[in-house]
PDB file of C-alpha atoms and ligand atoms in Angstrom:
ATOM      1  CA  UNK N   1     -47.174   9.666 -92.582  1.00 64.00           C
ATOM      2  CA  UNK N   2     -48.624   8.858 -95.842  1.00 61.00           C
ATOM      3  CA  UNK N   3     -47.667   6.342 -98.485  1.00 59.00           C
ATOM      4  CA  UNK N   4     -45.852   9.122-100.494  1.00 66.00           C
ATOM      5  CA  UNK N   5     -44.021   9.903 -97.659  1.00 89.00           C
ATOM      6  CA  UNK N   6     -42.255   6.650 -97.499  1.00 96.00           C
ATOM      7  CA  UNK N   7     -38.754   7.059 -98.571  1.00 97.00           C
ATOM      8  CA  UNK N   8     -36.825   4.779-100.898  1.00 98.00           C
ATOM      9  CA  UNK N   9     -34.469   3.939 -98.043  1.00 98.00           C
ATOM     10  CA  UNK N  10     -37.241   2.978 -95.927  1.00 98.00           C
ATOM     11  CA  UNK N  11     -38.607   0.659 -98.681  1.00 98.00           C
ATOM     12  CA  UNK N  12     -35.136  -0.782 -98.904  1.00 98.00           C
ATOM     13  CA  UNK N  13     -34.675  -1.297 -95.251  1.00 98.00           C
ATOM     14  CA  UNK N  14     -38.275  -2.933 -95.175  1.00 98.00           C
ATOM     15  CA  UNK N  15     -37.276  -5.277 -97.843  1.00 98.00           C
ATOM     16  CA  UNK N  16     -33.745  -6.037 -96.291  1.00 98.00           C
ATOM     17  CA  UNK N  17     -35.436  -6.705 -92.905  1.00 98.00           C
ATOM     18  CA  UNK N  18     -37.981  -9.283 -94.495  1.00 98.00           C
ATOM     19  CA  UNK N  19     -35.208 -10.893 -96.256  1.00 98.00           C
ATOM     20  CA  UNK N  20     -33.173 -11.218 -93.172  1.00 98.00           C
ATOM     21  CA  UNK N  21     -36.043 -12.448 -91.164  1.00 98.00           C
ATOM     22  CA  UNK N  22     -36.787 -15.060 -93.725  1.00 98.00           C
ATOM     23  CA  UNK N  23     -33.443 -16.719 -93.009  1.00 98.00           C
ATOM     24  CA  UNK N  24     -35.021 -17.431 -89.510  1.00 98.00           C
ATOM     25  CA  UNK N  25     -38.346 -18.835 -90.458  1.00 99.00           C
ATOM     26  CA  UNK N  26     -39.419 -22.076 -88.706  1.00 99.00           C
ATOM     27  CA  UNK N  27     -40.542 -24.162 -91.740  1.00 99.00           C
ATOM     28  CA  UNK N  28     -39.840 -27.844 -90.996  1.00 98.00           C
ATOM     29  CA  UNK N  29     -42.940 -28.999 -92.892  1.00 98.00           C
ATOM     30  CA  UNK N  30     -43.554 -26.685 -95.875  1.00 98.00           C
ATOM     31  CA  UNK N  31     -39.914 -25.840 -96.253  1.00 98.00           C
ATOM     32  CA  UNK N  32     -41.485 -22.144 -97.533  1.00 98.00           C
ATOM     33  CA  UNK N  33     -39.802 -19.367 -95.651  1.00 99.00           C
ATOM     34  CA  UNK N  34     -41.529 -16.245 -95.265  1.00 99.00           C
ATOM     35  CA  UNK N  35     -40.057 -13.070 -93.712  1.00 99.00           C
ATOM     36  CA  UNK N  36     -42.219 -10.043 -93.197  1.00 99.00           C
ATOM     37  CA  UNK N  37     -41.229  -6.373 -92.055  1.00 99.00           C
ATOM     38  CA  UNK N  38     -43.736  -3.479 -91.043  1.00 98.00           C
ATOM     39  CA  UNK N  39     -43.334   0.233 -90.739  1.00 98.00           C
ATOM     40  CA  UNK N  40     -44.874   1.702 -87.819  1.00 98.00           C
ATOM     41  CA  UNK N  41     -45.855   5.126 -86.816  1.00 97.00           C
ATOM     42  CA  UNK N  42     -42.579   6.057 -85.075  1.00 97.00           C
ATOM     43  CA  UNK N  43     -40.599   4.974 -88.029  1.00 97.00           C
ATOM     44  CA  UNK N  44     -39.404   1.770 -86.544  1.00 98.00           C
ATOM     45  CA  UNK N  45     -39.213  -1.338 -88.716  1.00 98.00           C
ATOM     46  CA  UNK N  46     -40.467  -4.623 -86.886  1.00 98.00           C
ATOM     47  CA  UNK N  47     -40.046  -8.236 -88.500  1.00 98.00           C
ATOM     48  CA  UNK N  48     -41.599 -11.564 -88.337  1.00 98.00           C
ATOM     49  CA  UNK N  49     -41.376 -15.019 -89.677  1.00 98.00           C
ATOM     50  CA  UNK N  50     -43.867 -18.045 -90.402  1.00 98.00           C
ATOM     51  CA  UNK N  51     -43.577 -20.346 -87.482  1.00 98.00           C
ATOM     52  CA  UNK N  52     -45.034 -23.767 -88.165  1.00 98.00           C
ATOM     53  CA  UNK N  53     -46.291 -26.491 -85.949  1.00 98.00           C
ATOM     54  CA  UNK N  54     -46.642 -30.078 -85.773  1.00 98.00           C
ATOM     55  CA  UNK N  55     -50.337 -29.509 -85.694  1.00 98.00           C
ATOM     56  CA  UNK N  56     -50.282 -27.971 -89.017  1.00 98.00           C
ATOM     57  CA  UNK N  57     -53.213 -25.377 -88.707  1.00 98.00           C
ATOM     58  CA  UNK N  58     -51.562 -23.520 -85.802  1.00 98.00           C
ATOM     59  CA  UNK N  59     -48.847 -22.265 -88.097  1.00 98.00           C
ATOM     60  CA  UNK N  60     -48.450 -18.345 -87.859  1.00 98.00           C
ATOM     61  CA  UNK N  61     -47.789 -16.514 -91.186  1.00 98.00           C
ATOM     62  CA  UNK N  62     -44.702 -14.367 -91.402  1.00 98.00           C
ATOM     63  CA  UNK N  63     -46.954 -11.039 -91.612  1.00 98.00           C
ATOM     64  CA  UNK N  64     -49.009 -12.073 -88.669  1.00 98.00           C
ATOM     65  CA  UNK N  65     -46.101 -12.649 -86.535  1.00 98.00           C
ATOM     66  CA  UNK N  66     -44.723  -9.240 -87.329  1.00 98.00           C
ATOM     67  CA  UNK N  67     -47.849  -7.584 -86.548  1.00 98.00           C
ATOM     68  CA  UNK N  68     -48.170  -9.464 -83.298  1.00 98.00           C
ATOM     69  CA  UNK N  69     -44.943  -8.184 -82.192  1.00 98.00           C
ATOM     70  CA  UNK N  70     -45.521  -4.659 -83.268  1.00 98.00           C
ATOM     71  CA  UNK N  71     -48.994  -4.620 -81.451  1.00 98.00           C
ATOM     72  CA  UNK N  72     -47.258  -6.217 -78.354  1.00 98.00           C
ATOM     73  CA  UNK N  73     -44.865  -3.171 -78.256  1.00 98.00           C
ATOM     74  CA  UNK N  74     -47.745  -0.704 -78.269  1.00 98.00           C
ATOM     75  CA  UNK N  75     -47.834   0.084 -82.023  1.00 98.00           C
ATOM     76  CA  UNK N  76     -51.321   0.796 -83.476  1.00 98.00           C
ATOM     77  CA  UNK N  77     -50.673   1.951 -87.020  1.00 98.00           C
ATOM     78  CA  UNK N  78     -48.967   0.076 -89.931  1.00 98.00           C
ATOM     79  CA  UNK N  79     -47.784   2.323 -92.785  1.00 98.00           C
ATOM     80  CA  UNK N  80     -46.180  -0.384 -94.820  1.00 98.00           C
ATOM     81  CA  UNK N  81     -45.490  -4.011 -95.067  1.00 98.00           C
ATOM     82  CA  UNK N  82     -42.759  -5.929 -96.842  1.00 99.00           C
ATOM     83  CA  UNK N  83     -43.091  -9.700 -97.600  1.00 99.00           C
ATOM     84  CA  UNK N  84     -40.303 -12.023 -98.651  1.00 98.00           C
ATOM     85  CA  UNK N  85     -40.815 -15.455 -99.862  1.00 98.00           C
ATOM     86  CA  UNK N  86     -37.324 -16.351-101.319  1.00 98.00           C
ATOM     87  CA  UNK N  87     -38.886 -19.778-102.981  1.00 98.00           C
ATOM     88  CA  UNK N  88     -41.647 -17.672-104.523  1.00 98.00           C
ATOM     89  CA  UNK N  89     -40.910 -14.153-105.715  1.00 98.00           C
ATOM     90  CA  UNK N  90     -43.802 -11.389-105.230  1.00 98.00           C
ATOM     91  CA  UNK N  91     -45.780 -13.818-102.742  1.00 98.00           C
ATOM     92  CA  UNK N  92     -48.762 -11.747-101.395  1.00 98.00           C
ATOM     93  CA  UNK N  93     -50.074 -12.007 -97.954  1.00 98.00           C
ATOM     94  CA  UNK N  94     -52.746 -14.683 -97.453  1.00 98.00           C
ATOM     95  CA  UNK N  95     -56.375 -13.771 -96.642  1.00 98.00           C
ATOM     96  CA  UNK N  96     -56.039 -13.993 -92.993  1.00 98.00           C
ATOM     97  CA  UNK N  97     -53.077 -11.887 -92.914  1.00 98.00           C
ATOM     98  CA  UNK N  98     -54.832  -9.426 -95.124  1.00 98.00           C
ATOM     99  CA  UNK N  99     -57.531  -9.149 -92.503  1.00 98.00           C
ATOM    100  CA  UNK N 100     -55.209  -8.788 -89.565  1.00 98.00           C
ATOM    101  CA  UNK N 101     -53.192  -5.959 -91.495  1.00 98.00           C
ATOM    102  CA  UNK N 102     -56.336  -4.180 -92.156  1.00 98.00           C
ATOM    103  CA  UNK N 103     -56.979  -3.830 -88.414  1.00 98.00           C
ATOM    104  CA  UNK N 104     -53.947  -1.449 -88.145  1.00 98.00           C
ATOM    105  CA  UNK N 105     -54.174   0.485 -91.364  1.00 97.00           C
ATOM    106  CA  UNK N 106     -53.833   4.402 -91.348  1.00 97.00           C
ATOM    107  CA  UNK N 107     -57.181   6.023 -90.946  1.00 93.00           C
ATOM    108  CA  UNK N 108     -56.209   8.658 -93.698  1.00 93.00           C
ATOM    109  CA  UNK N 109     -53.597   6.763 -95.936  1.00 95.00           C
ATOM    110  CA  UNK N 110     -53.268   3.780 -97.789  1.00 97.00           C
ATOM    111  CA  UNK N 111     -51.105   0.859 -96.471  1.00 98.00           C
ATOM    112  CA  UNK N 112     -48.198   0.149 -98.710  1.00 98.00           C
ATOM    113  CA  UNK N 113     -47.282  -3.616 -99.536  1.00 98.00           C
ATOM    114  CA  UNK N 114     -44.013  -4.349-100.753  1.00 98.00           C
ATOM    115  CA  UNK N 115     -43.549  -7.797-102.632  1.00 98.00           C
ATOM    116  CA  UNK N 116     -40.002  -8.946-102.541  1.00 98.00           C
ATOM    117  CA  UNK N 117     -38.676 -10.247-106.005  1.00 98.00           C
ATOM    118  CA  UNK N 118     -35.124 -10.726-105.067  1.00 95.00           C
ATOM    119  CA  UNK N 119     -33.074  -7.888-106.662  1.00 93.00           C
ATOM    120  CA  UNK N 120     -36.316  -5.624-106.943  1.00 97.00           C
ATOM    121  CA  UNK N 121     -39.868  -5.568-105.743  1.00 98.00           C
ATOM    122  CA  UNK N 122     -43.488  -4.986-106.673  1.00 98.00           C
ATOM    123  CA  UNK N 123     -45.579  -2.455-104.829  1.00 98.00           C
ATOM    124  CA  UNK N 124     -49.226  -2.350-104.237  1.00 98.00           C
ATOM    125  CA  UNK N 125     -51.855  -1.494-101.381  1.00 98.00           C
ATOM    126  CA  UNK N 126     -53.757  -3.456 -98.686  1.00 98.00           C
ATOM    127  CA  UNK N 127     -56.750  -1.838-100.139  1.00 98.00           C
ATOM    128  CA  UNK N 128     -56.117  -3.321-103.572  1.00 98.00           C
ATOM    129  CA  UNK N 129     -55.501  -6.734-101.897  1.00 98.00           C
ATOM    130  CA  UNK N 130     -58.510  -6.499 -99.679  1.00 98.00           C
ATOM    131  CA  UNK N 131     -61.272  -4.319-101.327  1.00 98.00           C
ATOM    132  CA  UNK N 132     -64.329  -3.405 -99.300  1.00 97.00           C
ATOM    133  CA  UNK N 133     -62.725  -4.705 -96.043  1.00 97.00           C
ATOM    134  CA  UNK N 134     -64.617  -5.214 -92.710  1.00 97.00           C
ATOM    135  CA  UNK N 135     -62.541  -3.221 -90.078  1.00 96.00           C
ATOM    136  CA  UNK N 136     -62.739  -1.322 -87.016  1.00 95.00           C
ATOM    137  CA  UNK N 137     -64.911   1.471 -88.298  1.00 92.00           C
ATOM    138  CA  UNK N 138     -67.494  -0.873 -89.164  1.00 95.00           C
ATOM    139  CA  UNK N 139     -68.025  -1.602 -85.410  1.00 95.00           C
ATOM    140  CA  UNK N 140     -67.695   2.217 -84.671  1.00 92.00           C
ATOM    141  CA  UNK N 141     -70.553   2.988 -87.222  1.00 91.00           C
ATOM    142  CA  UNK N 142     -72.553   0.228 -85.261  1.00 90.00           C
ATOM    143  CA  UNK N 143     -71.951   1.928 -81.972  1.00 67.00           C
ATOM    144  CA  UNK N 144     -73.325   5.154 -83.505  1.00 64.00           C
ATOM    145  CA  UNK N 145     -76.554   3.451 -84.374  1.00 56.00           C
TER     146      UNK N 145
HETATM  147  N1  THU C 201     -47.010 -18.188 -95.395  1.00 59.36           N
HETATM  148  C1  THU C 201     -46.897 -17.086 -94.780  1.00 59.36           C
HETATM  149  O1  THU C 201     -46.200 -16.963 -93.851  1.00 59.36           O
HETATM  150  N2  THU C 201     -47.305 -15.847 -95.429  1.00 59.36           N
HETATM  151  C2  THU C 201     -47.961 -15.778 -96.572  1.00 59.36           C
HETATM  152  O2  THU C 201     -48.452 -14.736 -96.855  1.00 59.36           O
HETATM  153  C3  THU C 201     -48.421 -17.070 -97.245  1.00 59.36           C
HETATM  154  C4  THU C 201     -48.175 -18.363 -96.454  1.00 59.36           C
HETATM  155  C5  THU C 201     -46.636 -19.393 -94.849  1.00 59.36           C
HETATM  156  C6  THU C 201     -47.517 -20.298 -94.018  1.00 59.36           C
HETATM  157  C7  THU C 201     -46.749 -21.663 -94.015  1.00 59.36           C
HETATM  158  O3  THU C 201     -45.860 -21.691 -93.091  1.00 59.36           O
HETATM  159  C8  THU C 201     -46.019 -21.598 -95.404  1.00 59.36           C
HETATM  160  O4  THU C 201     -45.897 -20.250 -95.910  1.00 59.36           O
HETATM  161  C9  THU C 201     -46.685 -22.449 -96.542  1.00 59.36           C
HETATM  162  O5  THU C 201     -48.239 -21.920 -96.625  1.00 59.36           O
END
């Protein structure tokens, strides 16, 4: 699967799922809900929400929560991610989430990133958001040395 293979229906499903998940974010401190949805190699769409904690730094973002669920189910390639932050249209994944998403990017394709804007959305790629990323291939290169 490549970015160009992702259909408009899949994009809409990703955005709808991210918006739906955002309604279940646990955000008693920031009141800033985030829902995320990721498209994996078998075509499933898996959602996540931000989950805050009374010990503030233990908060997990919506994007990482979706990745944790997907990886726990055995998925290892993420073709697309949608992010919905209803209070701030076109919110992008934080730096930590970009790095965690990078771990599961396709080897020969871009990872599509959809940023919810309510009625519409913006499209970018993980490579655009995290250029020159450090990832699993760097460790593989080191093993070869
Ligand atoms: N947050 C996310 O879930 N994803 C992002 O990409 C940005 C920030 C969450 C963390 C925290 O619960 C709230 O948004 C405010 O920072």
